[in-house]
XYZ file of C-alpha atoms in Angstrom:
625
model
C -19.561 -32.330 -196.926
C -16.316 -31.820 -196.199
C -14.115 -31.450 -199.532
C -11.568 -33.850 -197.543
C -13.428 -36.119 -197.284
C -12.909 -37.345 -201.061
C -9.647 -39.597 -201.951
C -7.511 -37.878 -204.110
C -6.297 -41.173 -205.643
C -8.619 -42.517 -208.301
C -8.362 -46.732 -209.527
C -8.883 -47.454 -212.814
C -8.982 -50.573 -214.655
C -8.582 -51.189 -218.717
C -9.260 -54.112 -221.108
C -7.674 -57.026 -222.158
C -7.642 -59.273 -225.055
C -5.887 -62.356 -226.821
C -6.037 -65.384 -228.322
C -7.313 -68.673 -226.052
C -4.706 -70.843 -226.950
C -2.186 -67.847 -227.120
C -2.138 -66.227 -224.100
C -2.869 -68.788 -221.148
C -4.629 -66.538 -219.213
C -5.530 -62.115 -219.673
C -3.854 -59.896 -217.887
C -6.040 -56.728 -217.082
C -3.885 -53.498 -216.216
C -5.116 -51.980 -213.025
C -3.523 -48.356 -212.469
C -3.618 -45.632 -209.534
C -3.324 -42.033 -210.227
C -1.803 -40.221 -208.531
C 0.590 -42.301 -206.024
C -0.464 -42.494 -202.175
C 1.334 -41.734 -199.159
C -1.200 -44.739 -197.898
C -2.016 -48.717 -198.877
C -4.646 -49.058 -201.254
C -6.786 -51.875 -201.369
C -9.968 -52.846 -203.926
C -11.482 -55.718 -204.426
C -11.945 -57.665 -207.912
C -14.659 -59.904 -209.843
C -15.177 -61.274 -212.913
C -18.251 -62.184 -214.336
C -19.963 -63.942 -217.859
C -20.781 -61.569 -220.747
C -20.950 -63.379 -224.071
C -18.313 -65.810 -222.438
C -19.193 -68.207 -219.859
C -17.263 -68.782 -216.676
C -16.056 -72.689 -216.521
C -16.334 -72.842 -220.319
C -13.974 -70.157 -221.950
C -12.427 -68.867 -218.662
C -11.651 -69.234 -214.867
C -13.919 -67.199 -212.283
C -11.269 -65.092 -210.461
C -12.111 -62.692 -207.395
C -9.817 -61.458 -204.693
C -8.136 -58.019 -203.430
C -5.288 -56.086 -205.054
C -2.991 -54.089 -202.803
C -0.894 -50.958 -203.260
C 1.361 -50.067 -201.147
C 2.438 -46.259 -200.319
C 3.782 -45.107 -203.794
C 2.539 -48.492 -205.740
C 0.789 -47.270 -208.944
C 0.471 -50.369 -211.107
C -1.154 -54.062 -210.149
C -2.649 -56.770 -212.700
C -5.389 -58.602 -212.154
C -4.901 -62.056 -214.310
C -8.329 -64.108 -215.620
C -7.047 -67.981 -216.896
C -8.314 -68.180 -220.383
C -10.110 -72.032 -221.286
C -8.162 -73.706 -224.202
C -11.153 -75.754 -225.921
C -11.211 -77.535 -229.200
C -14.695 -75.829 -230.466
C -14.709 -73.347 -233.234
C -16.714 -70.161 -231.960
C -16.953 -66.633 -232.947
C -14.868 -64.639 -230.214
C -16.542 -63.747 -226.727
C -16.048 -61.340 -223.706
C -16.474 -61.248 -220.103
C -16.076 -58.153 -217.549
C -13.810 -57.728 -214.805
C -14.906 -55.257 -212.029
C -13.561 -53.517 -209.070
C -15.306 -52.554 -205.804
C -15.089 -52.065 -202.552
C -11.809 -49.331 -202.547
C -10.240 -47.867 -199.857
C -8.334 -44.966 -199.373
C -9.088 -43.948 -203.013
C -12.198 -43.819 -205.228
C -13.116 -45.450 -208.954
C -12.845 -43.825 -211.655
C -13.065 -46.885 -214.195
C -14.729 -49.753 -211.982
C -14.936 -52.039 -214.896
C -13.030 -53.728 -217.999
C -13.725 -56.090 -221.049
C -11.697 -59.469 -221.276
C -11.850 -59.987 -225.013
C -11.537 -63.511 -226.382
C -10.541 -64.398 -230.064
C -10.797 -68.105 -231.023
C -7.787 -70.109 -232.803
C -8.903 -72.843 -232.707
C -10.774 -75.573 -235.132
C -10.102 -79.126 -236.749
C -8.674 -80.622 -240.229
C -10.280 -79.345 -242.843
C -13.206 -81.866 -244.296
C -14.278 -82.135 -247.607
C -17.767 -84.096 -247.245
C -20.040 -82.738 -245.024
C -20.533 -85.942 -242.841
C -16.813 -86.715 -243.036
C -15.711 -88.247 -239.320
C -12.401 -87.831 -238.682
C -12.811 -88.803 -235.267
C -13.994 -92.537 -235.006
C -13.789 -92.646 -231.517
C -16.241 -89.824 -230.400
C -20.054 -89.595 -230.845
C -19.447 -86.469 -232.603
C -17.746 -85.133 -235.712
C -14.721 -83.108 -235.242
C -14.606 -79.274 -235.606
C -13.606 -77.643 -239.057
C -11.714 -74.714 -239.338
C -12.478 -74.163 -242.913
C -15.980 -75.148 -242.755
C -18.533 -72.292 -242.735
C -20.832 -71.499 -239.818
C -24.257 -73.215 -239.944
C -27.175 -70.921 -241.219
C -30.766 -71.091 -241.288
C -32.209 -71.618 -244.730
C -35.798 -70.893 -243.159
C -37.440 -69.313 -240.366
C -41.108 -68.499 -240.278
C -43.359 -68.000 -237.231
C -46.926 -67.888 -236.916
C -49.904 -67.336 -234.858
C -48.985 -64.044 -233.700
C -48.049 -60.772 -235.587
C -45.782 -60.424 -238.613
C -42.417 -61.367 -237.936
C -39.825 -58.860 -238.732
C -37.200 -58.035 -240.566
C -37.706 -60.260 -243.456
C -35.946 -63.578 -242.618
C -32.107 -63.517 -243.837
C -29.496 -66.112 -242.552
C -27.138 -62.969 -241.297
C -29.947 -61.630 -239.473
C -30.049 -63.445 -236.183
C -32.649 -61.509 -234.006
C -36.353 -61.047 -235.224
C -39.577 -59.313 -233.240
C -43.125 -60.358 -233.122
C -45.951 -59.153 -231.188
C -47.148 -62.209 -229.084
C -49.458 -60.457 -226.768
C -50.151 -61.652 -223.217
C -50.507 -65.160 -224.433
C -50.433 -66.839 -227.757
C -49.709 -70.030 -229.529
C -46.892 -69.653 -231.966
C -46.075 -72.219 -234.640
C -42.234 -72.229 -235.526
C -40.986 -73.253 -238.536
C -37.166 -73.808 -239.435
C -34.951 -75.284 -241.508
C -31.275 -75.736 -241.940
C -29.108 -75.182 -244.813
C -27.301 -77.875 -245.175
C -28.320 -81.662 -244.276
C -26.656 -82.944 -241.068
C -27.159 -79.824 -238.854
C -28.912 -80.035 -235.328
C -32.097 -77.646 -234.602
C -32.672 -76.860 -231.354
C -35.818 -75.468 -229.611
C -34.563 -74.015 -226.255
C -36.453 -74.114 -223.334
C -36.247 -74.134 -219.525
C -34.191 -76.334 -217.315
C -31.679 -77.597 -220.325
C -34.075 -79.946 -221.744
C -34.576 -78.656 -225.588
C -36.447 -80.361 -228.213
C -34.066 -81.553 -230.915
C -34.324 -82.465 -234.307
C -32.139 -82.460 -237.392
C -32.712 -80.495 -240.730
C -36.063 -79.395 -240.497
C -38.209 -78.289 -237.249
C -42.191 -77.508 -236.662
C -43.698 -77.008 -233.372
C -46.088 -75.199 -230.938
C -44.876 -72.881 -228.858
C -47.379 -71.344 -226.033
C -45.573 -67.665 -225.279
C -45.861 -64.749 -223.338
C -45.493 -60.913 -224.150
C -41.558 -61.668 -222.853
C -40.882 -65.015 -224.262
C -37.774 -65.606 -226.302
C -37.725 -68.205 -229.329
C -34.989 -69.118 -229.482
C -33.031 -72.078 -232.362
C -29.943 -73.101 -231.353
C -28.140 -74.848 -234.629
C -25.145 -76.802 -234.123
C -22.788 -78.764 -237.068
C -19.498 -80.181 -236.308
C -18.416 -78.382 -233.706
C -19.940 -75.040 -234.529
C -22.909 -73.181 -233.699
C -25.418 -69.996 -234.832
C -27.971 -68.943 -232.733
C -31.468 -67.019 -233.832
C -34.155 -65.114 -231.568
C -37.514 -64.322 -232.141
C -38.568 -61.910 -229.202
C -42.208 -61.460 -228.202
C -42.844 -57.981 -227.707
C -46.369 -56.611 -226.010
C -48.983 -55.849 -228.504
C -49.294 -51.917 -227.012
C -45.341 -51.551 -227.804
C -44.743 -48.965 -230.635
C -44.165 -49.734 -234.146
C -40.855 -49.413 -234.995
C -39.453 -49.025 -238.836
C -36.189 -48.398 -240.209
C -36.245 -45.278 -242.685
C -32.266 -44.982 -243.526
C -28.993 -47.695 -242.864
C -25.916 -47.042 -244.181
C -22.756 -49.087 -243.722
C -21.226 -46.840 -241.857
C -23.898 -47.021 -239.004
C -22.345 -47.458 -235.620
C -24.377 -50.354 -234.866
C -25.200 -52.001 -231.552
C -28.110 -51.335 -229.234
C -29.923 -48.148 -228.710
C -31.579 -47.188 -225.124
C -34.878 -45.756 -225.871
C -38.298 -45.373 -224.754
C -37.700 -47.878 -221.829
C -36.244 -50.422 -224.447
C -33.095 -51.786 -225.953
C -33.475 -51.509 -229.952
C -31.210 -53.086 -231.864
C -30.764 -51.183 -235.381
C -32.824 -53.934 -237.523
C -35.971 -51.881 -235.159
C -36.048 -54.902 -233.195
C -36.754 -54.395 -229.223
C -34.220 -56.783 -227.502
C -35.867 -56.193 -224.526
C -38.620 -53.937 -223.342
C -38.855 -52.982 -219.719
C -42.184 -53.031 -217.324
C -42.565 -49.654 -216.859
C -39.826 -46.724 -215.309
C -38.548 -46.341 -218.653
C -37.430 -42.688 -218.526
C -33.318 -42.029 -218.830
C -33.029 -45.690 -219.552
C -29.449 -46.333 -219.928
C -25.851 -48.243 -219.392
C -23.757 -47.383 -216.153
C -20.643 -49.232 -217.527
C -17.941 -48.940 -214.762
C -20.872 -48.185 -211.801
C -20.332 -48.531 -207.989
C -21.241 -51.208 -206.024
C -25.004 -50.699 -204.181
C -26.098 -53.474 -201.661
C -23.619 -55.419 -203.267
C -23.789 -55.660 -206.410
C -22.222 -53.869 -209.714
C -24.627 -51.456 -210.826
C -24.846 -51.600 -214.918
C -28.078 -50.212 -216.041
C -30.432 -46.886 -214.756
C -33.858 -46.121 -215.030
C -35.530 -42.902 -213.386
C -35.157 -43.397 -209.744
C -33.960 -47.460 -209.948
C -30.289 -48.938 -210.555
C -30.188 -52.441 -212.388
C -27.753 -55.183 -212.000
C -26.219 -56.730 -215.116
C -29.185 -59.115 -215.640
C -31.623 -55.710 -215.639
C -32.682 -56.985 -211.938
C -33.655 -54.196 -209.760
C -30.954 -53.332 -207.234
C -32.824 -50.484 -205.455
C -35.106 -47.417 -205.792
C -33.863 -44.218 -204.707
C -35.229 -41.556 -203.165
C -34.755 -37.777 -203.083
C -34.489 -36.634 -199.213
C -36.778 -34.093 -197.148
C -37.381 -31.093 -197.490
C -37.276 -32.221 -201.111
C -40.767 -33.511 -202.341
C -40.886 -34.677 -205.670
C -38.470 -36.621 -208.217
C -38.509 -35.021 -211.434
C -38.113 -37.169 -214.396
C -35.726 -35.491 -216.381
C -32.621 -36.665 -215.638
C -31.159 -39.472 -212.664
C -27.346 -40.151 -212.236
C -25.437 -42.525 -210.500
C -21.910 -41.023 -209.045
C -19.526 -42.424 -207.316
C -21.023 -41.054 -203.937
C -24.555 -42.106 -204.122
C -27.600 -40.327 -206.666
C -27.493 -37.175 -208.327
C -31.338 -36.220 -208.876
C -33.330 -33.343 -210.232
C -36.200 -32.464 -207.864
C -38.330 -29.697 -207.007
C -39.084 -27.772 -204.061
C -42.460 -26.614 -203.444
C -42.863 -23.110 -202.040
C -46.384 -21.410 -201.376
C -46.391 -17.275 -202.419
C -46.950 -16.844 -199.013
C -43.123 -18.074 -198.314
C -41.385 -16.275 -200.881
C -38.284 -14.859 -198.842
C -35.971 -16.657 -201.659
C -37.308 -13.986 -204.540
C -36.898 -10.625 -204.271
C -40.353 -8.338 -203.782
C -39.919 -7.273 -207.524
C -39.747 -11.500 -208.730
C -42.642 -11.904 -206.614
C -44.777 -9.237 -208.255
C -44.347 -11.293 -211.305
C -46.733 -13.743 -209.648
C -50.081 -14.253 -209.711
C -51.879 -13.757 -206.706
C -52.050 -16.932 -205.510
C -49.314 -19.535 -206.600
C -47.304 -22.469 -205.770
C -43.742 -22.275 -207.694
C -41.504 -25.768 -208.031
C -38.251 -24.414 -207.668
C -35.793 -26.824 -209.680
C -33.332 -28.245 -206.984
C -30.170 -30.694 -207.370
C -29.500 -32.934 -204.764
C -27.038 -36.502 -204.164
C -27.977 -38.811 -201.762
C -25.344 -41.160 -200.340
C -26.019 -45.222 -201.245
C -26.729 -44.742 -196.878
C -29.223 -42.346 -197.826
C -27.884 -38.944 -196.377
C -27.845 -36.126 -197.952
C -24.336 -34.916 -199.718
C -25.139 -32.021 -202.046
C -28.401 -29.675 -202.453
C -28.128 -26.793 -204.924
C -31.414 -24.505 -205.514
C -31.734 -22.179 -209.084
C -32.727 -19.291 -206.901
C -29.269 -18.764 -205.529
C -27.462 -17.932 -208.548
C -30.583 -17.763 -211.449
C -32.075 -14.325 -210.986
C -35.640 -13.940 -213.162
C -34.561 -11.253 -215.325
C -33.184 -11.181 -218.148
C -32.781 -14.569 -218.605
C -34.906 -16.874 -216.239
C -38.734 -16.918 -215.771
C -41.743 -18.467 -214.035
C -43.756 -20.684 -216.094
C -47.377 -21.658 -215.519
C -49.181 -24.709 -216.440
C -46.056 -26.938 -215.681
C -46.017 -29.880 -213.131
C -49.868 -30.693 -212.284
C -50.239 -27.080 -213.433
C -48.022 -25.726 -210.739
C -45.764 -22.694 -211.758
C -42.312 -24.146 -212.601
C -39.429 -21.799 -212.636
C -35.967 -22.745 -214.893
C -36.619 -26.262 -215.636
C -33.781 -28.229 -214.969
C -33.827 -30.711 -217.272
C -30.266 -32.451 -217.680
C -26.967 -33.231 -215.902
C -23.585 -34.120 -216.133
C -20.487 -34.836 -213.861
C -17.231 -33.469 -215.092
C -14.406 -33.780 -212.860
C -16.545 -33.421 -209.737
C -18.747 -30.745 -210.966
C -21.808 -30.306 -212.582
C -22.952 -29.773 -215.706
C -26.478 -28.175 -215.324
C -29.260 -27.242 -218.136
C -31.900 -24.915 -217.577
C -34.428 -24.718 -220.565
C -36.777 -22.112 -219.044
C -33.367 -19.850 -218.983
C -31.390 -20.898 -222.423
C -28.645 -21.517 -220.211
C -26.055 -23.640 -219.192
C -24.376 -23.261 -215.957
C -21.163 -25.321 -214.368
C -21.598 -25.908 -210.551
C -18.920 -26.494 -208.505
C -19.609 -29.545 -206.718
C -16.111 -30.812 -206.163
C -15.043 -28.205 -203.929
C -18.714 -28.373 -202.069
C -19.666 -24.771 -202.697
C -22.143 -24.634 -204.882
C -21.030 -21.340 -206.946
C -21.735 -21.271 -210.462
C -18.126 -21.485 -212.362
C -19.341 -20.427 -215.986
C -22.585 -19.762 -217.675
C -23.259 -20.614 -221.608
C -25.681 -18.747 -223.199
C -28.526 -16.539 -222.527
C -27.177 -12.855 -221.598
C -24.450 -11.802 -218.848
C -27.867 -12.087 -215.586
C -24.571 -11.397 -213.091
C -21.398 -10.041 -212.406
C -18.351 -12.020 -211.138
C -19.558 -14.937 -212.855
C -17.628 -16.358 -216.093
C -20.303 -15.902 -219.239
C -19.357 -17.644 -222.406
C -21.212 -15.680 -225.294
C -22.220 -17.716 -228.329
C -19.686 -16.574 -231.013
C -20.196 -17.438 -235.047
C -23.499 -19.136 -234.902
C -25.625 -17.774 -237.950
C -28.834 -18.336 -235.329
C -27.132 -16.133 -232.840
C -28.160 -18.372 -229.877
C -29.863 -21.547 -228.632
C -33.202 -21.954 -226.936
C -34.839 -23.865 -224.657
C -32.271 -26.468 -224.974
C -31.939 -30.438 -223.631
C -29.311 -32.690 -222.849
C -26.146 -30.589 -222.754
C -22.901 -32.701 -222.848
C -19.490 -31.130 -221.819
C -16.730 -33.341 -224.177
C -13.168 -34.667 -223.255
C -12.189 -31.892 -225.838
C -13.859 -28.623 -224.287
C -17.047 -28.469 -226.693
C -20.262 -28.416 -225.458
C -22.647 -30.415 -227.652
C -26.345 -29.708 -226.849
C -30.173 -30.211 -227.861
C -31.511 -27.031 -229.191
C -34.936 -27.105 -229.411
C -35.464 -23.593 -230.748
C -38.367 -22.344 -229.035
C -38.748 -19.590 -226.079
C -35.775 -17.978 -227.652
C -35.014 -14.127 -225.868
C -32.554 -12.940 -228.499
C -31.921 -12.918 -232.188
C -34.531 -16.039 -232.737
C -37.344 -14.814 -230.491
C -39.293 -13.289 -233.394
C -38.446 -16.108 -236.056
C -41.091 -17.702 -237.252
C -39.123 -19.994 -239.152
C -38.311 -22.787 -236.049
C -35.378 -24.348 -236.245
C -34.594 -27.825 -234.338
C -31.153 -29.249 -234.455
C -27.894 -30.265 -232.126
C -25.144 -27.970 -231.918
C -21.703 -27.564 -230.961
C -19.865 -24.959 -229.433
C -15.651 -24.763 -228.660
C -15.774 -23.345 -224.828
C -11.459 -23.859 -224.636
C -10.978 -20.251 -224.566
C -12.771 -20.179 -220.985
C -14.176 -16.452 -222.309
C -16.438 -17.712 -225.437
C -18.710 -20.521 -226.953
C -17.395 -20.482 -230.687
C -19.670 -22.316 -233.133
C -17.776 -25.339 -234.503
C -20.932 -27.121 -236.410
C -24.911 -27.998 -236.061
C -26.856 -30.572 -237.426
C -30.337 -29.770 -238.216
C -33.812 -31.468 -238.374
C -34.129 -32.442 -241.870
C -36.904 -30.254 -243.990
C -40.367 -31.803 -244.034
C -39.434 -33.073 -240.261
C -41.203 -29.897 -238.471
C -39.506 -28.728 -235.434
C -39.094 -30.301 -231.384
C -41.064 -28.003 -228.940
C -40.319 -30.046 -226.286
C -37.887 -32.662 -225.231
C -35.298 -34.409 -227.454
C -31.633 -35.359 -226.791
C -27.910 -35.720 -228.627
C -25.482 -38.746 -227.138
C -21.848 -38.051 -228.103
C -20.737 -41.740 -229.023
C -17.773 -43.509 -230.238
C -17.771 -44.063 -233.949
C -16.396 -47.410 -233.252
C -13.668 -49.575 -235.063
C -11.808 -47.509 -238.106
C -13.758 -44.600 -237.769
C -11.926 -41.484 -237.054
C -14.849 -39.392 -235.773
C -17.736 -39.401 -232.885
C -21.164 -39.477 -233.586
C -24.367 -37.688 -232.735
C -27.222 -40.312 -231.638
C -30.128 -37.829 -231.899
C -33.915 -38.370 -230.177
C -35.720 -35.666 -231.945
C -38.385 -35.376 -228.492
C -41.559 -34.027 -230.278
C -43.002 -33.038 -233.732
C -44.811 -29.920 -234.447
C -45.450 -28.370 -238.453
C -43.832 -31.824 -240.289
C -45.139 -31.956 -243.363
C -43.573 -35.550 -244.065
C -46.007 -38.357 -243.284
C -46.228 -39.932 -239.911
C -44.478 -43.215 -241.047
C -41.483 -41.175 -242.996
C -41.089 -39.123 -239.499
C -37.768 -39.514 -238.019
C -37.841 -40.278 -234.734
C -34.124 -41.618 -233.719
C -31.179 -40.427 -236.053
C -27.435 -41.307 -235.957
C -25.389 -38.536 -237.833
C -21.724 -38.157 -238.526
C -21.282 -34.682 -237.355
C -17.824 -33.968 -238.883
C -19.479 -34.958 -242.649
C -23.164 -33.906 -241.840
C -24.559 -36.620 -243.179
C -27.263 -39.193 -241.804
C -26.295 -42.684 -241.247
C -29.152 -44.097 -239.411
C -33.117 -43.004 -239.136
C -35.502 -45.036 -236.994
C -39.526 -44.414 -237.279
C -41.329 -44.603 -234.159
C -45.231 -44.714 -234.146
C -48.016 -45.806 -231.977
C -51.883 -45.428 -232.612
C -51.446 -43.622 -235.296
C -48.986 -41.075 -233.866
C -45.376 -40.203 -233.730
C -43.531 -41.579 -230.074
C -42.001 -38.885 -228.579
C -38.239 -39.803 -227.895
C -36.964 -38.466 -224.666
C -33.130 -39.708 -224.058
C -30.886 -41.686 -226.211
C -27.928 -43.993 -225.103
C -25.897 -46.695 -226.999
C -23.879 -49.922 -226.116
C -21.925 -52.096 -228.322
C -23.875 -55.315 -228.729
C -20.822 -57.497 -227.026
C -21.476 -55.302 -223.779
C -24.818 -56.171 -222.989
C -25.641 -59.647 -222.043
C -29.986 -60.068 -222.282
C -30.889 -63.186 -220.402
C -33.460 -65.228 -222.321
C -36.863 -65.797 -221.505
C -37.182 -69.430 -222.695
C -40.421 -71.155 -222.429
C -41.077 -74.207 -220.209
C -41.195 -77.530 -221.300
C -44.754 -78.147 -221.343
C -44.800 -74.770 -223.551
C -43.323 -76.878 -226.485
C -44.827 -79.581 -228.539
C -43.159 -80.968 -231.870
C -45.259 -81.457 -234.633
C -45.564 -84.089 -237.707
């Protein structure tokens, strides 16, 4: 692909916020950078998040036009000023179908802060609006709460009920009848047991009902009182889903939702959503492109999903590549970026030198690591193969018994796109490469780790690290601050740690801003007694949230070897503050008495995720006396 095919101008849309009664409409700035010498157009459309179109805001869609030289436009979304006191809500505006530019940031969130409420009331049942069938909302009256919520007939509901916890989990199996009991904290509140087609079971003060459910049903109880509402949800989960137990949760933890092991899990260990297979690399794509007419919002391995987690498309590599490797899968502005394999038999090793071939068994098939980018129109945009720049000596190795007992080469296990280039991690070389994709050359810009296996390529040696090197790493991220954060498994070491029997698994950060070396910044080691991670594992750098100065490391610890802690007390997932080296959140994940292997982990704010409810039908709810 010719690099001139890539438009230089980038379009970005930014968040907007305001009170529903004060602003009239939310104004979303849209910027074009740099200015273009030709006219640029881009489509836009709004969509629900926690706010509802027609109730909280007015849907908009259309096209923005930037005449030559223009750099700023605005999308205005009218906000509906109602009389109900309610919590703040949000919706999204998405850019799509750009012409003569590319999308740098395609999605923005509109935050609607509520500023409504009626006159204060002293009595719970005082009616200040005799012309209305319902009481007026109260500005000072607290939101309604449940005083009791019990669901029996399945497994044990968790966490323990508390009036300020709104999501719970229960093992229901493929078919079960549950008994739901709920009571309000104050009299006069209505309890609505939601069911499909808006035909809800509604009672006052106390509820007892039978509900037929499946392993993915949501039992939803909505309270309404004096114009205010609150919702409690019990999520049915499959019988074979892992056991989740928070081991530590501090007030400083970021909270929100975790994408791990094919599920969306909150910080109480409640799976809000469980995918039906294909859970590898489950992650949010907040500013995803438009594919087949739909905005991509989530991805799993080889699959892209819309905002309702419905499948948009399955993506496949293009011949001569034969295999889609599960290690990583990215959605780019132009298409899909895969880690794949190209199988080569021993009789066709022209890519390797005679010396390299002599290191192999007499008969062998090698699975070589390949990066391929496939356009949405299913044509190849870019391909890079490891034999181009990674010679077997002294760093990279052939490893037998991998991928259906084939011999693997380099073990490429993570990808990141930065300014059009690819940051790639090679486990069996203990190397990280920046590969020129933006210029379409495929050449290596720099190498981090290992020795200096090639001349003519910038090598960034590790400096100041007490361990001297990282080994067999996973999930490498180049940050905006020009630091590299990676999950260091600590095995298969080639340098100072090669003969060290005390294996250390950790997350480590290096500063590469000098352009000549990788200076150690900080680390977080797997805690004492937790063993080490021979395989898998990841680290995601996330924002610490409002009021926090530092980012956080969200860690999935992969496999566990040589732990002295019990299985029930071994950490599967951690959130840590790298600036202080303190753990803020820890989650244990077990299955059939053993630890769950955690591969990748990602994070999203709860307000940014809208999970469709799976409600029981009318016939599946029976009120009991």
